[in-house]
Amino acid sequence: MAQLLSLEALGDIVTVARTNQKHIAGIGEATGEQQGVEAAFGELLLKALNGVNDSQVNAVNLAQQMITDPDSVDVHTVTIALAEANLALSMTKAVVDRALAAYREIINVR
């Protein structure tokens, strides 16, 4: 096989054979199945973030209730709610940090 010289390798058009319609979709082009997957992932992500927010709000409400009416809330319940909220927030932060690190790594590969 002969090698091309740098002067002979001109242009940006490459012919690619598609053996499966799902492979090598056009740039910016999404099939119906891909749009469904993207929507499902977005919903899953939004649901997870809403769960973290709900745990934070629940913990704050229990802490405020404990301050205003100490007899109505058990101390253990408040402590557990605060620990769960802290853990959920820490895990979310870790996932976001890892996603950003992966994005930066992909960008640096180019």
mmCIF file of N, CA, C and O in Angstrom:
data_model
loop_
_atom_site.group_PDB
_atom_site.id
_atom_site.type_symbol
_atom_site.label_atom_id
_atom_site.label_comp_id
_atom_site.label_asym_id
_atom_site.label_seq_id
_atom_site.Cartn_x
_atom_site.Cartn_y
_atom_site.Cartn_z
ATOM 1 N N MET A 1 0.846 -1.170 0.000
ATOM 2 C CA MET A 1 0.000 0.000 0.000
ATOM 3 C C MET A 1 0.892 1.235 0.000
ATOM 4 O O MET A 1 1.802 1.364 0.806
ATOM 5 N N ALA A 2 0.615 2.145 -0.873
ATOM 6 C CA ALA A 2 1.420 3.352 -1.002
ATOM 7 C C ALA A 2 0.965 4.389 0.016
ATOM 8 O O ALA A 2 -0.222 4.522 0.307
ATOM 9 N N GLN A 3 1.927 5.102 0.540
ATOM 10 C CA GLN A 3 1.614 6.168 1.486
ATOM 11 C C GLN A 3 1.426 7.471 0.729
ATOM 12 O O GLN A 3 2.075 7.716 -0.288
ATOM 13 N N LEU A 4 0.540 8.305 1.280
ATOM 14 C CA LEU A 4 0.310 9.607 0.674
ATOM 15 C C LEU A 4 1.293 10.616 1.250
ATOM 16 O O LEU A 4 1.624 10.579 2.431
ATOM 17 N N LEU A 5 1.721 11.511 0.398
ATOM 18 C CA LEU A 5 2.517 12.634 0.880
ATOM 19 C C LEU A 5 1.571 13.671 1.467
ATOM 20 O O LEU A 5 0.374 13.694 1.170
ATOM 21 N N SER A 6 2.110 14.557 2.290
ATOM 22 C CA SER A 6 1.254 15.544 2.934
ATOM 23 C C SER A 6 0.591 16.466 1.916
ATOM 24 O O SER A 6 -0.502 16.963 2.137
ATOM 25 N N LEU A 7 1.231 16.686 0.780
ATOM 26 C CA LEU A 7 0.629 17.536 -0.245
ATOM 27 C C LEU A 7 -0.509 16.818 -0.973
ATOM 28 O O LEU A 7 -1.386 17.448 -1.543
ATOM 29 N N GLU A 8 -0.491 15.496 -0.975
ATOM 30 C CA GLU A 8 -1.524 14.728 -1.661
ATOM 31 C C GLU A 8 -2.773 14.528 -0.808
ATOM 32 O O GLU A 8 -3.839 14.231 -1.332
ATOM 33 N N ALA A 9 -2.642 14.667 0.494
ATOM 34 C CA ALA A 9 -3.767 14.458 1.400
ATOM 35 C C ALA A 9 -4.495 15.771 1.628
ATOM 36 O O ALA A 9 -4.263 16.475 2.602
ATOM 37 N N LEU A 10 -5.339 16.122 0.708
ATOM 38 C CA LEU A 10 -6.085 17.375 0.796
ATOM 39 C C LEU A 10 -7.576 17.084 0.872
ATOM 40 O O LEU A 10 -8.047 16.083 0.355
ATOM 41 N N GLY A 11 -8.307 17.958 1.516
ATOM 42 C CA GLY A 11 -9.750 17.832 1.583
ATOM 43 C C GLY A 11 -10.202 17.248 2.910
ATOM 44 O O GLY A 11 -9.413 16.772 3.713
ATOM 45 N N ASP A 12 -11.497 17.319 3.130
ATOM 46 C CA ASP A 12 -12.058 16.815 4.375
ATOM 47 C C ASP A 12 -13.227 15.866 4.142
ATOM 48 O O ASP A 12 -14.007 15.601 5.029
ATOM 49 N N ILE A 13 -13.347 15.356 2.945
ATOM 50 C CA ILE A 13 -14.448 14.449 2.623
ATOM 51 C C ILE A 13 -13.936 13.021 2.692
ATOM 52 O O ILE A 13 -12.968 12.654 2.033
ATOM 53 N N VAL A 14 -14.589 12.216 3.509
ATOM 54 C CA VAL A 14 -14.229 10.822 3.673
ATOM 55 C C VAL A 14 -15.485 9.998 3.440
ATOM 56 O O VAL A 14 -16.537 10.270 4.008
ATOM 57 N N THR A 15 -15.401 8.994 2.620
ATOM 58 C CA THR A 15 -16.528 8.120 2.355
ATOM 59 C C THR A 15 -16.569 7.030 3.424
ATOM 60 O O THR A 15 -15.583 6.335 3.638
ATOM 61 N N VAL A 16 -17.708 6.913 4.081
ATOM 62 C CA VAL A 16 -17.871 5.916 5.132
ATOM 63 C C VAL A 16 -19.063 5.039 4.764
ATOM 64 O O VAL A 16 -20.137 5.530 4.438
ATOM 65 N N ALA A 17 -18.862 3.740 4.816
ATOM 66 C CA ALA A 17 -19.939 2.801 4.512
ATOM 67 C C ALA A 17 -20.732 2.522 5.779
ATOM 68 O O ALA A 17 -20.159 2.220 6.820
ATOM 69 N N ARG A 18 -22.043 2.666 5.700
ATOM 70 C CA ARG A 18 -22.910 2.379 6.841
ATOM 71 C C ARG A 18 -23.514 1.001 6.668
ATOM 72 O O ARG A 18 -24.230 0.745 5.716
ATOM 73 N N THR A 19 -23.227 0.119 7.629
ATOM 74 C CA THR A 19 -23.796 -1.220 7.582
ATOM 75 C C THR A 19 -25.043 -1.314 8.448
ATOM 76 O O THR A 19 -25.816 -2.241 8.321
ATOM 77 N N ASN A 20 -25.231 -0.348 9.321
ATOM 78 C CA ASN A 20 -26.381 -0.321 10.208
ATOM 79 C C ASN A 20 -26.864 1.123 10.278
ATOM 80 O O ASN A 20 -26.070 2.039 10.484
ATOM 81 N N GLN A 21 -28.151 1.343 10.133
ATOM 82 C CA GLN A 21 -28.686 2.705 10.111
ATOM 83 C C GLN A 21 -28.490 3.442 11.432
ATOM 84 O O GLN A 21 -28.492 4.662 11.472
ATOM 85 N N LYS A 22 -28.320 2.701 12.530
ATOM 86 C CA LYS A 22 -28.120 3.351 13.825
ATOM 87 C C LYS A 22 -26.696 3.849 14.009
ATOM 88 O O LYS A 22 -26.426 4.670 14.863
ATOM 89 N N HIS A 23 -25.772 3.350 13.210
ATOM 90 C CA HIS A 23 -24.371 3.751 13.317
ATOM 91 C C HIS A 23 -24.109 5.001 12.501
ATOM 92 O O HIS A 23 -24.673 5.198 11.429
ATOM 93 N N ILE A 24 -23.252 5.828 13.022
ATOM 94 C CA ILE A 24 -22.772 7.021 12.337
ATOM 95 C C ILE A 24 -23.937 7.898 11.880
ATOM 96 O O ILE A 24 -24.079 8.208 10.709
ATOM 97 N N ALA A 25 -24.761 8.286 12.803
ATOM 98 C CA ALA A 25 -25.845 9.212 12.484
ATOM 99 C C ALA A 25 -25.236 10.572 12.186
ATOM 100 O O ALA A 25 -24.129 10.885 12.621
ATOM 101 N N GLY A 26 -25.943 11.390 11.434
ATOM 102 C CA GLY A 26 -25.429 12.700 11.063
ATOM 103 C C GLY A 26 -25.196 13.586 12.279
ATOM 104 O O GLY A 26 -25.784 13.411 13.343
ATOM 105 N N ILE A 27 -24.331 14.558 12.118
ATOM 106 C CA ILE A 27 -24.005 15.468 13.216
ATOM 107 C C ILE A 27 -25.237 16.294 13.547
ATOM 108 O O ILE A 27 -25.855 16.894 12.673
ATOM 109 N N GLY A 28 -25.591 16.331 14.814
ATOM 110 C CA GLY A 28 -26.752 17.081 15.243
ATOM 111 C C GLY A 28 -28.066 16.385 14.935
ATOM 112 O O GLY A 28 -29.124 16.871 15.282
ATOM 113 N N GLU A 29 -28.002 15.257 14.265
ATOM 114 C CA GLU A 29 -29.195 14.521 13.889
ATOM 115 C C GLU A 29 -29.460 13.453 14.942
ATOM 116 O O GLU A 29 -28.585 12.686 15.293
ATOM 117 N N ALA A 30 -30.643 13.413 15.485
ATOM 118 C CA ALA A 30 -30.971 12.409 16.494
ATOM 119 C C ALA A 30 -32.187 11.626 16.035
ATOM 120 O O ALA A 30 -33.172 12.196 15.592
ATOM 121 N N THR A 31 -32.089 10.336 16.129
ATOM 122 C CA THR A 31 -33.232 9.502 15.761
ATOM 123 C C THR A 31 -34.263 9.585 16.881
ATOM 124 O O THR A 31 -33.993 10.094 17.967
ATOM 125 N N GLY A 32 -35.443 9.062 16.655
ATOM 126 C CA GLY A 32 -36.487 9.071 17.672
ATOM 127 C C GLY A 32 -36.073 8.322 18.921
ATOM 128 O O GLY A 32 -36.362 8.729 20.038
ATOM 129 N N GLU A 33 -35.364 7.200 18.728
ATOM 130 C CA GLU A 33 -34.904 6.412 19.872
ATOM 131 C C GLU A 33 -33.881 7.197 20.686
ATOM 132 O O GLU A 33 -33.910 7.194 21.911
ATOM 133 N N GLN A 34 -32.973 7.903 20.002
ATOM 134 C CA GLN A 34 -31.964 8.696 20.707
ATOM 135 C C GLN A 34 -32.611 9.828 21.486
ATOM 136 O O GLN A 34 -32.211 10.131 22.598
ATOM 137 N N GLN A 35 -33.605 10.475 20.911
ATOM 138 C CA GLN A 35 -34.295 11.548 21.614
ATOM 139 C C GLN A 35 -34.999 11.009 22.848
ATOM 140 O O GLN A 35 -35.024 11.656 23.881
ATOM 141 N N GLY A 36 -35.556 9.807 22.749
ATOM 142 C CA GLY A 36 -36.210 9.188 23.896
ATOM 143 C C GLY A 36 -35.219 8.880 25.005
ATOM 144 O O GLY A 36 -35.505 9.076 26.180
ATOM 145 N N VAL A 37 -34.030 8.405 24.626
ATOM 146 C CA VAL A 37 -32.996 8.107 25.613
ATOM 147 C C VAL A 37 -32.521 9.386 26.278
ATOM 148 O O VAL A 37 -32.348 9.448 27.496
ATOM 149 N N GLU A 38 -32.308 10.442 25.478
ATOM 150 C CA GLU A 38 -31.876 11.722 26.037
ATOM 151 C C GLU A 38 -32.925 12.283 26.984
ATOM 152 O O GLU A 38 -32.593 12.797 28.044
ATOM 153 N N ALA A 39 -34.190 12.180 26.610
ATOM 154 C CA ALA A 39 -35.265 12.673 27.471
ATOM 155 C C ALA A 39 -35.337 11.853 28.750
ATOM 156 O O ALA A 39 -35.513 12.412 29.841
ATOM 157 N N ALA A 40 -35.180 10.527 28.638
ATOM 158 C CA ALA A 40 -35.230 9.679 29.828
ATOM 159 C C ALA A 40 -34.059 9.993 30.752
ATOM 160 O O ALA A 40 -34.224 10.044 31.977
ATOM 161 N N PHE A 41 -32.863 10.218 30.193
ATOM 162 C CA PHE A 41 -31.711 10.563 31.012
ATOM 163 C C PHE A 41 -31.921 11.913 31.693
ATOM 164 O O PHE A 41 -31.613 12.084 32.867
ATOM 165 N N GLY A 42 -32.467 12.871 30.953
ATOM 166 C CA GLY A 42 -32.743 14.183 31.530
ATOM 167 C C GLY A 42 -33.746 14.110 32.667
ATOM 168 O O GLY A 42 -33.581 14.761 33.705
ATOM 169 N N GLU A 43 -34.790 13.305 32.470
ATOM 170 C CA GLU A 43 -35.787 13.133 33.524
ATOM 171 C C GLU A 43 -35.186 12.459 34.748
ATOM 172 O O GLU A 43 -35.474 12.832 35.885
ATOM 173 N N LEU A 44 -34.342 11.448 34.521
ATOM 174 C CA LEU A 44 -33.686 10.750 35.620
ATOM 175 C C LEU A 44 -32.789 11.707 36.401
ATOM 176 O O LEU A 44 -32.808 11.714 37.640
ATOM 177 N N LEU A 45 -32.037 12.522 35.694
ATOM 178 C CA LEU A 45 -31.155 13.486 36.342
ATOM 179 C C LEU A 45 -31.954 14.518 37.127
ATOM 180 O O LEU A 45 -31.619 14.836 38.278
ATOM 181 N N LEU A 46 -33.016 15.010 36.533
ATOM 182 C CA LEU A 46 -33.866 15.991 37.210
ATOM 183 C C LEU A 46 -34.527 15.387 38.442
ATOM 184 O O LEU A 46 -34.611 16.034 39.492
ATOM 185 N N LYS A 47 -34.974 14.146 38.335
ATOM 186 C CA LYS A 47 -35.597 13.469 39.477
ATOM 187 C C LYS A 47 -34.592 13.292 40.614
ATOM 188 O O LYS A 47 -34.923 13.486 41.788
ATOM 189 N N ALA A 48 -33.353 12.940 40.280
ATOM 190 C CA ALA A 48 -32.316 12.769 41.304
ATOM 191 C C ALA A 48 -32.011 14.096 41.997
ATOM 192 O O ALA A 48 -31.887 14.155 43.231
ATOM 193 N N LEU A 49 -31.901 15.171 41.220
ATOM 194 C CA LEU A 49 -31.630 16.480 41.820
ATOM 195 C C LEU A 49 -32.796 16.959 42.667
ATOM 196 O O LEU A 49 -32.600 17.566 43.724
ATOM 197 N N ASN A 50 -34.007 16.676 42.225
ATOM 198 C CA ASN A 50 -35.173 17.036 43.040
ATOM 199 C C ASN A 50 -35.197 16.239 44.342
ATOM 200 O O ASN A 50 -35.601 16.761 45.387
ATOM 201 N N GLY A 51 -34.763 14.981 44.302
ATOM 202 C CA GLY A 51 -34.684 14.176 45.520
ATOM 203 C C GLY A 51 -33.689 14.750 46.508
ATOM 204 O O GLY A 51 -33.936 14.782 47.721
ATOM 205 N N VAL A 52 -32.553 15.213 46.004
ATOM 206 C CA VAL A 52 -31.551 15.839 46.876
ATOM 207 C C VAL A 52 -32.120 17.117 47.479
ATOM 208 O O VAL A 52 -31.983 17.367 48.681
ATOM 209 N N ASN A 53 -32.789 17.906 46.666
ATOM 210 C CA ASN A 53 -33.389 19.142 47.165
ATOM 211 C C ASN A 53 -34.461 18.854 48.209
ATOM 212 O O ASN A 53 -34.533 19.534 49.235
ATOM 213 N N ASP A 54 -35.283 17.844 47.955
ATOM 214 C CA ASP A 54 -36.329 17.486 48.919
ATOM 215 C C ASP A 54 -35.737 17.043 50.256
ATOM 216 O O ASP A 54 -36.266 17.386 51.320
ATOM 217 N N SER A 55 -34.633 16.297 50.213
ATOM 218 C CA SER A 55 -34.009 15.868 51.472
ATOM 219 C C SER A 55 -33.440 17.066 52.227
ATOM 220 O O SER A 55 -33.509 17.122 53.458
ATOM 221 N N GLN A 56 -32.897 18.037 51.504
ATOM 222 C CA GLN A 56 -32.387 19.254 52.146
ATOM 223 C C GLN A 56 -33.528 20.039 52.799
ATOM 224 O O GLN A 56 -33.416 20.479 53.941
ATOM 225 N N VAL A 57 -34.614 20.206 52.065
ATOM 226 C CA VAL A 57 -35.763 20.949 52.595
ATOM 227 C C VAL A 57 -36.355 20.242 53.802
ATOM 228 O O VAL A 57 -36.694 20.880 54.812
ATOM 229 N N ASN A 58 -36.468 18.916 53.738
ATOM 230 C CA ASN A 58 -37.000 18.135 54.856
ATOM 231 C C ASN A 58 -36.126 18.294 56.097
ATOM 232 O O ASN A 58 -36.628 18.478 57.204
ATOM 233 N N ALA A 59 -34.822 18.247 55.918
ATOM 234 C CA ALA A 59 -33.903 18.387 57.053
ATOM 235 C C ALA A 59 -34.015 19.774 57.687
ATOM 236 O O ALA A 59 -34.040 19.907 58.920
ATOM 237 N N VAL A 60 -34.094 20.797 56.854
ATOM 238 C CA VAL A 60 -34.222 22.166 57.379
ATOM 239 C C VAL A 60 -35.551 22.338 58.107
ATOM 240 O O VAL A 60 -35.606 22.937 59.193
ATOM 241 N N ASN A 61 -36.624 21.803 57.539
ATOM 242 C CA ASN A 61 -37.940 21.915 58.194
ATOM 243 C C ASN A 61 -37.959 21.204 59.546
ATOM 244 O O ASN A 61 -38.517 21.722 60.519
ATOM 245 N N LEU A 62 -37.357 20.014 59.602
ATOM 246 C CA LEU A 62 -37.301 19.292 60.879
ATOM 247 C C LEU A 62 -36.452 20.041 61.904
ATOM 248 O O LEU A 62 -36.803 20.092 63.092
ATOM 249 N N ALA A 63 -35.348 20.627 61.460
ATOM 250 C CA ALA A 63 -34.500 21.391 62.378
ATOM 251 C C ALA A 63 -35.244 22.613 62.904
ATOM 252 O O ALA A 63 -35.165 22.926 64.104
ATOM 253 N N GLN A 64 -35.968 23.294 62.044
ATOM 254 C CA GLN A 64 -36.746 24.450 62.480
ATOM 255 C C GLN A 64 -37.875 24.038 63.419
ATOM 256 O O GLN A 64 -38.160 24.719 64.408
ATOM 257 N N GLN A 65 -38.505 22.908 63.127
ATOM 258 C CA GLN A 65 -39.564 22.413 63.993
ATOM 259 C C GLN A 65 -39.016 22.040 65.358
ATOM 260 O O GLN A 65 -39.656 22.263 66.381
ATOM 261 N N MET A 66 -37.808 21.483 65.389
ATOM 262 C CA MET A 66 -37.187 21.125 66.655
ATOM 263 C C MET A 66 -36.884 22.374 67.484
ATOM 264 O O MET A 66 -36.998 22.364 68.710
ATOM 265 N N ILE A 67 -36.523 23.467 66.822
ATOM 266 C CA ILE A 67 -36.238 24.712 67.542
ATOM 267 C C ILE A 67 -37.518 25.340 68.067
ATOM 268 O O ILE A 67 -37.574 25.796 69.215
ATOM 269 N N THR A 68 -38.565 25.364 67.247
ATOM 270 C CA THR A 68 -39.799 26.028 67.658
ATOM 271 C C THR A 68 -40.660 25.179 68.586
ATOM 272 O O THR A 68 -41.315 25.715 69.476
ATOM 273 N N ASP A 69 -40.672 23.866 68.381
ATOM 274 C CA ASP A 69 -41.486 22.975 69.214
ATOM 275 C C ASP A 69 -40.701 21.690 69.481
ATOM 276 O O ASP A 69 -40.904 20.680 68.805
ATOM 277 N N PRO A 70 -39.798 21.715 70.480
ATOM 278 C CA PRO A 70 -38.892 20.582 70.712
ATOM 279 C C PRO A 70 -39.597 19.265 71.042
ATOM 280 O O PRO A 70 -39.059 18.194 70.749
ATOM 281 N N ASP A 71 -40.781 19.315 71.625
ATOM 282 C CA ASP A 71 -41.466 18.085 72.017
ATOM 283 C C ASP A 71 -42.127 17.356 70.844
ATOM 284 O O ASP A 71 -42.466 16.181 70.966
ATOM 285 N N SER A 72 -42.306 18.040 69.727
ATOM 286 C CA SER A 72 -43.009 17.414 68.604
ATOM 287 C C SER A 72 -42.091 16.586 67.702
ATOM 288 O O SER A 72 -42.576 15.800 66.896
ATOM 289 N N VAL A 73 -40.768 16.749 67.841
ATOM 290 C CA VAL A 73 -39.827 16.050 66.958
ATOM 291 C C VAL A 73 -38.773 15.350 67.810
ATOM 292 O O VAL A 73 -38.257 15.909 68.779
ATOM 293 N N ASP A 74 -38.475 14.117 67.421
ATOM 294 C CA ASP A 74 -37.431 13.365 68.102
ATOM 295 C C ASP A 74 -36.062 13.829 67.597
ATOM 296 O O ASP A 74 -35.876 14.082 66.412
ATOM 297 N N VAL A 75 -35.117 13.950 68.499
ATOM 298 C CA VAL A 75 -33.774 14.405 68.146
ATOM 299 C C VAL A 75 -33.127 13.453 67.142
ATOM 300 O O VAL A 75 -32.438 13.883 66.214
ATOM 301 N N HIS A 76 -33.364 12.163 67.301
ATOM 302 C CA HIS A 76 -32.780 11.185 66.390
ATOM 303 C C HIS A 76 -33.296 11.367 64.962
ATOM 304 O O HIS A 76 -32.539 11.220 64.001
ATOM 305 N N THR A 77 -34.567 11.701 64.839
ATOM 306 C CA THR A 77 -35.153 11.915 63.507
ATOM 307 C C THR A 77 -34.486 13.098 62.815
ATOM 308 O O THR A 77 -34.168 13.032 61.626
ATOM 309 N N VAL A 78 -34.261 14.159 63.561
ATOM 310 C CA VAL A 78 -33.611 15.343 62.998
ATOM 311 C C VAL A 78 -32.168 15.018 62.604
ATOM 312 O O VAL A 78 -31.709 15.390 61.523
ATOM 313 N N THR A 79 -31.467 14.312 63.480
ATOM 314 C CA THR A 79 -30.078 13.958 63.204
ATOM 315 C C THR A 79 -29.970 13.078 61.966
ATOM 316 O O THR A 79 -29.099 13.288 61.108
ATOM 317 N N ILE A 80 -30.851 12.112 61.846
ATOM 318 C CA ILE A 80 -30.843 11.222 60.678
ATOM 319 C C ILE A 80 -31.180 11.993 59.407
ATOM 320 O O ILE A 80 -30.539 11.806 58.361
ATOM 321 N N ALA A 81 -32.159 12.882 59.477
ATOM 322 C CA ALA A 81 -32.533 13.677 58.299
ATOM 323 C C ALA A 81 -31.384 14.578 57.862
ATOM 324 O O ALA A 81 -31.106 14.704 56.658
ATOM 325 N N LEU A 82 -30.690 15.190 58.822
ATOM 326 C CA LEU A 82 -29.544 16.039 58.485
ATOM 327 C C LEU A 82 -28.406 15.221 57.885
ATOM 328 O O LEU A 82 -27.749 15.657 56.931
ATOM 329 N N ALA A 83 -28.163 14.038 58.422
ATOM 330 C CA ALA A 83 -27.102 13.176 57.891
ATOM 331 C C ALA A 83 -27.440 12.709 56.476
ATOM 332 O O ALA A 83 -26.566 12.676 55.599
ATOM 333 N N GLU A 84 -28.700 12.339 56.237
ATOM 334 C CA GLU A 84 -29.114 11.911 54.899
ATOM 335 C C GLU A 84 -28.983 13.055 53.893
ATOM 336 O O GLU A 84 -28.521 12.852 52.766
ATOM 337 N N ALA A 85 -29.381 14.256 54.309
ATOM 338 C CA ALA A 85 -29.278 15.411 53.424
ATOM 339 C C ALA A 85 -27.814 15.717 53.114
ATOM 340 O O ALA A 85 -27.455 16.025 51.964
ATOM 341 N N ASN A 86 -26.965 15.627 54.115
ATOM 342 C CA ASN A 86 -25.540 15.876 53.917
ATOM 343 C C ASN A 86 -24.929 14.840 52.976
ATOM 344 O O ASN A 86 -24.154 15.178 52.070
ATOM 345 N N LEU A 87 -25.274 13.586 53.159
ATOM 346 C CA LEU A 87 -24.766 12.520 52.304
ATOM 347 C C LEU A 87 -25.241 12.698 50.860
ATOM 348 O O LEU A 87 -24.461 12.547 49.915
ATOM 349 N N ALA A 88 -26.521 13.016 50.688
ATOM 350 C CA ALA A 88 -27.057 13.205 49.334
ATOM 351 C C ALA A 88 -26.363 14.362 48.632
ATOM 352 O O ALA A 88 -26.008 14.259 47.448
ATOM 353 N N LEU A 89 -26.136 15.443 49.350
ATOM 354 C CA LEU A 89 -25.466 16.591 48.755
ATOM 355 C C LEU A 89 -24.005 16.273 48.432
ATOM 356 O O LEU A 89 -23.496 16.648 47.370
ATOM 357 N N SER A 90 -23.333 15.554 49.303
ATOM 358 C CA SER A 90 -21.936 15.179 49.063
ATOM 359 C C SER A 90 -21.817 14.254 47.852
ATOM 360 O O SER A 90 -20.906 14.410 47.026
ATOM 361 N N MET A 91 -22.728 13.297 47.743
ATOM 362 C CA MET A 91 -22.699 12.378 46.598
ATOM 363 C C MET A 91 -22.990 13.133 45.299
ATOM 364 O O MET A 91 -22.365 12.871 44.276
ATOM 365 N N THR A 92 -23.935 14.052 45.336
ATOM 366 C CA THR A 92 -24.255 14.836 44.147
ATOM 367 C C THR A 92 -23.055 15.670 43.719
ATOM 368 O O THR A 92 -22.726 15.737 42.536
ATOM 369 N N LYS A 93 -22.399 16.284 44.686
ATOM 370 C CA LYS A 93 -21.212 17.082 44.382
ATOM 371 C C LYS A 93 -20.114 16.207 43.786
ATOM 372 O O LYS A 93 -19.444 16.605 42.820
ATOM 373 N N ALA A 94 -19.930 15.007 44.311
ATOM 374 C CA ALA A 94 -18.912 14.095 43.784
ATOM 375 C C ALA A 94 -19.228 13.697 42.347
ATOM 376 O O ALA A 94 -18.329 13.642 41.493
ATOM 377 N N VAL A 95 -20.490 13.410 42.056
ATOM 378 C CA VAL A 95 -20.884 13.026 40.694
ATOM 379 C C VAL A 95 -20.666 14.190 39.728
ATOM 380 O O VAL A 95 -20.144 14.010 38.627
ATOM 381 N N VAL A 96 -21.031 15.395 40.145
ATOM 382 C CA VAL A 96 -20.838 16.567 39.286
ATOM 383 C C VAL A 96 -19.352 16.806 39.041
ATOM 384 O O VAL A 96 -18.934 17.091 37.907
ATOM 385 N N ASP A 97 -18.545 16.694 40.088
ATOM 386 C CA ASP A 97 -17.099 16.880 39.929
ATOM 387 C C ASP A 97 -16.507 15.858 38.970
ATOM 388 O O ASP A 97 -15.671 16.192 38.133
ATOM 389 N N ARG A 98 -16.944 14.603 39.073
ATOM 390 C CA ARG A 98 -16.438 13.555 38.174
ATOM 391 C C ARG A 98 -16.897 13.805 36.733
ATOM 392 O O ARG A 98 -16.151 13.576 35.790
ATOM 393 N N ALA A 99 -18.131 14.257 36.570
ATOM 394 C CA ALA A 99 -18.632 14.546 35.225
ATOM 395 C C ALA A 99 -17.849 15.702 34.599
ATOM 396 O O ALA A 99 -17.492 15.656 33.411
ATOM 397 N N LEU A 100 -17.567 16.731 35.383
ATOM 398 C CA LEU A 100 -16.777 17.846 34.867
ATOM 399 C C LEU A 100 -15.355 17.419 34.536
ATOM 400 O O LEU A 100 -14.783 17.847 33.529
ATOM 401 N N ALA A 101 -14.771 16.565 35.366
ATOM 402 C CA ALA A 101 -13.419 16.067 35.090
ATOM 403 C C ALA A 101 -13.410 15.244 33.802
ATOM 404 O O ALA A 101 -12.488 15.366 32.981
ATOM 405 N N ALA A 102 -14.434 14.426 33.594
ATOM 406 C CA ALA A 102 -14.526 13.630 32.362
ATOM 407 C C ALA A 102 -14.687 14.539 31.152
ATOM 408 O O ALA A 102 -14.066 14.319 30.100
ATOM 409 N N TYR A 103 -15.498 15.573 31.293
ATOM 410 C CA TYR A 103 -15.697 16.527 30.190
ATOM 411 C C TYR A 103 -14.387 17.226 29.846
ATOM 412 O O TYR A 103 -14.022 17.351 28.684
ATOM 413 N N ARG A 104 -13.668 17.667 30.873
ATOM 414 C CA ARG A 104 -12.375 18.334 30.641
ATOM 415 C C ARG A 104 -11.386 17.380 29.962
ATOM 416 O O ARG A 104 -10.617 17.787 29.095
ATOM 417 N N GLU A 105 -11.407 16.115 30.372
ATOM 418 C CA GLU A 105 -10.512 15.139 29.763
ATOM 419 C C GLU A 105 -10.852 14.920 28.303
ATOM 420 O O GLU A 105 -9.961 14.815 27.456
ATOM 421 N N ILE A 106 -12.137 14.864 27.989
ATOM 422 C CA ILE A 106 -12.551 14.699 26.590
ATOM 423 C C ILE A 106 -12.143 15.906 25.772
ATOM 424 O O ILE A 106 -11.654 15.776 24.648
ATOM 425 N N ILE A 107 -12.306 17.093 26.325
ATOM 426 C CA ILE A 107 -11.924 18.314 25.624
ATOM 427 C C ILE A 107 -10.412 18.349 25.383
ATOM 428 O O ILE A 107 -9.939 18.752 24.326
ATOM 429 N N ASN A 108 -9.617 17.904 26.354
ATOM 430 C CA ASN A 108 -8.162 17.913 26.217
ATOM 431 C C ASN A 108 -7.662 16.881 25.230
ATOM 432 O O ASN A 108 -6.559 17.009 24.716
ATOM 433 N N VAL A 109 -8.444 15.842 24.952
ATOM 434 C CA VAL A 109 -8.038 14.821 23.990
ATOM 435 C C VAL A 109 -7.973 15.423 22.587
ATOM 436 O O VAL A 109 -7.134 15.077 21.788
ATOM 437 N N ARG A 110 -8.870 16.329 22.307
ATOM 438 C CA ARG A 110 -8.893 16.977 20.980
ATOM 439 C C ARG A 110 -7.620 17.712 20.816
ATOM 440 O O ARG A 110 -6.939 17.901 19.991
#
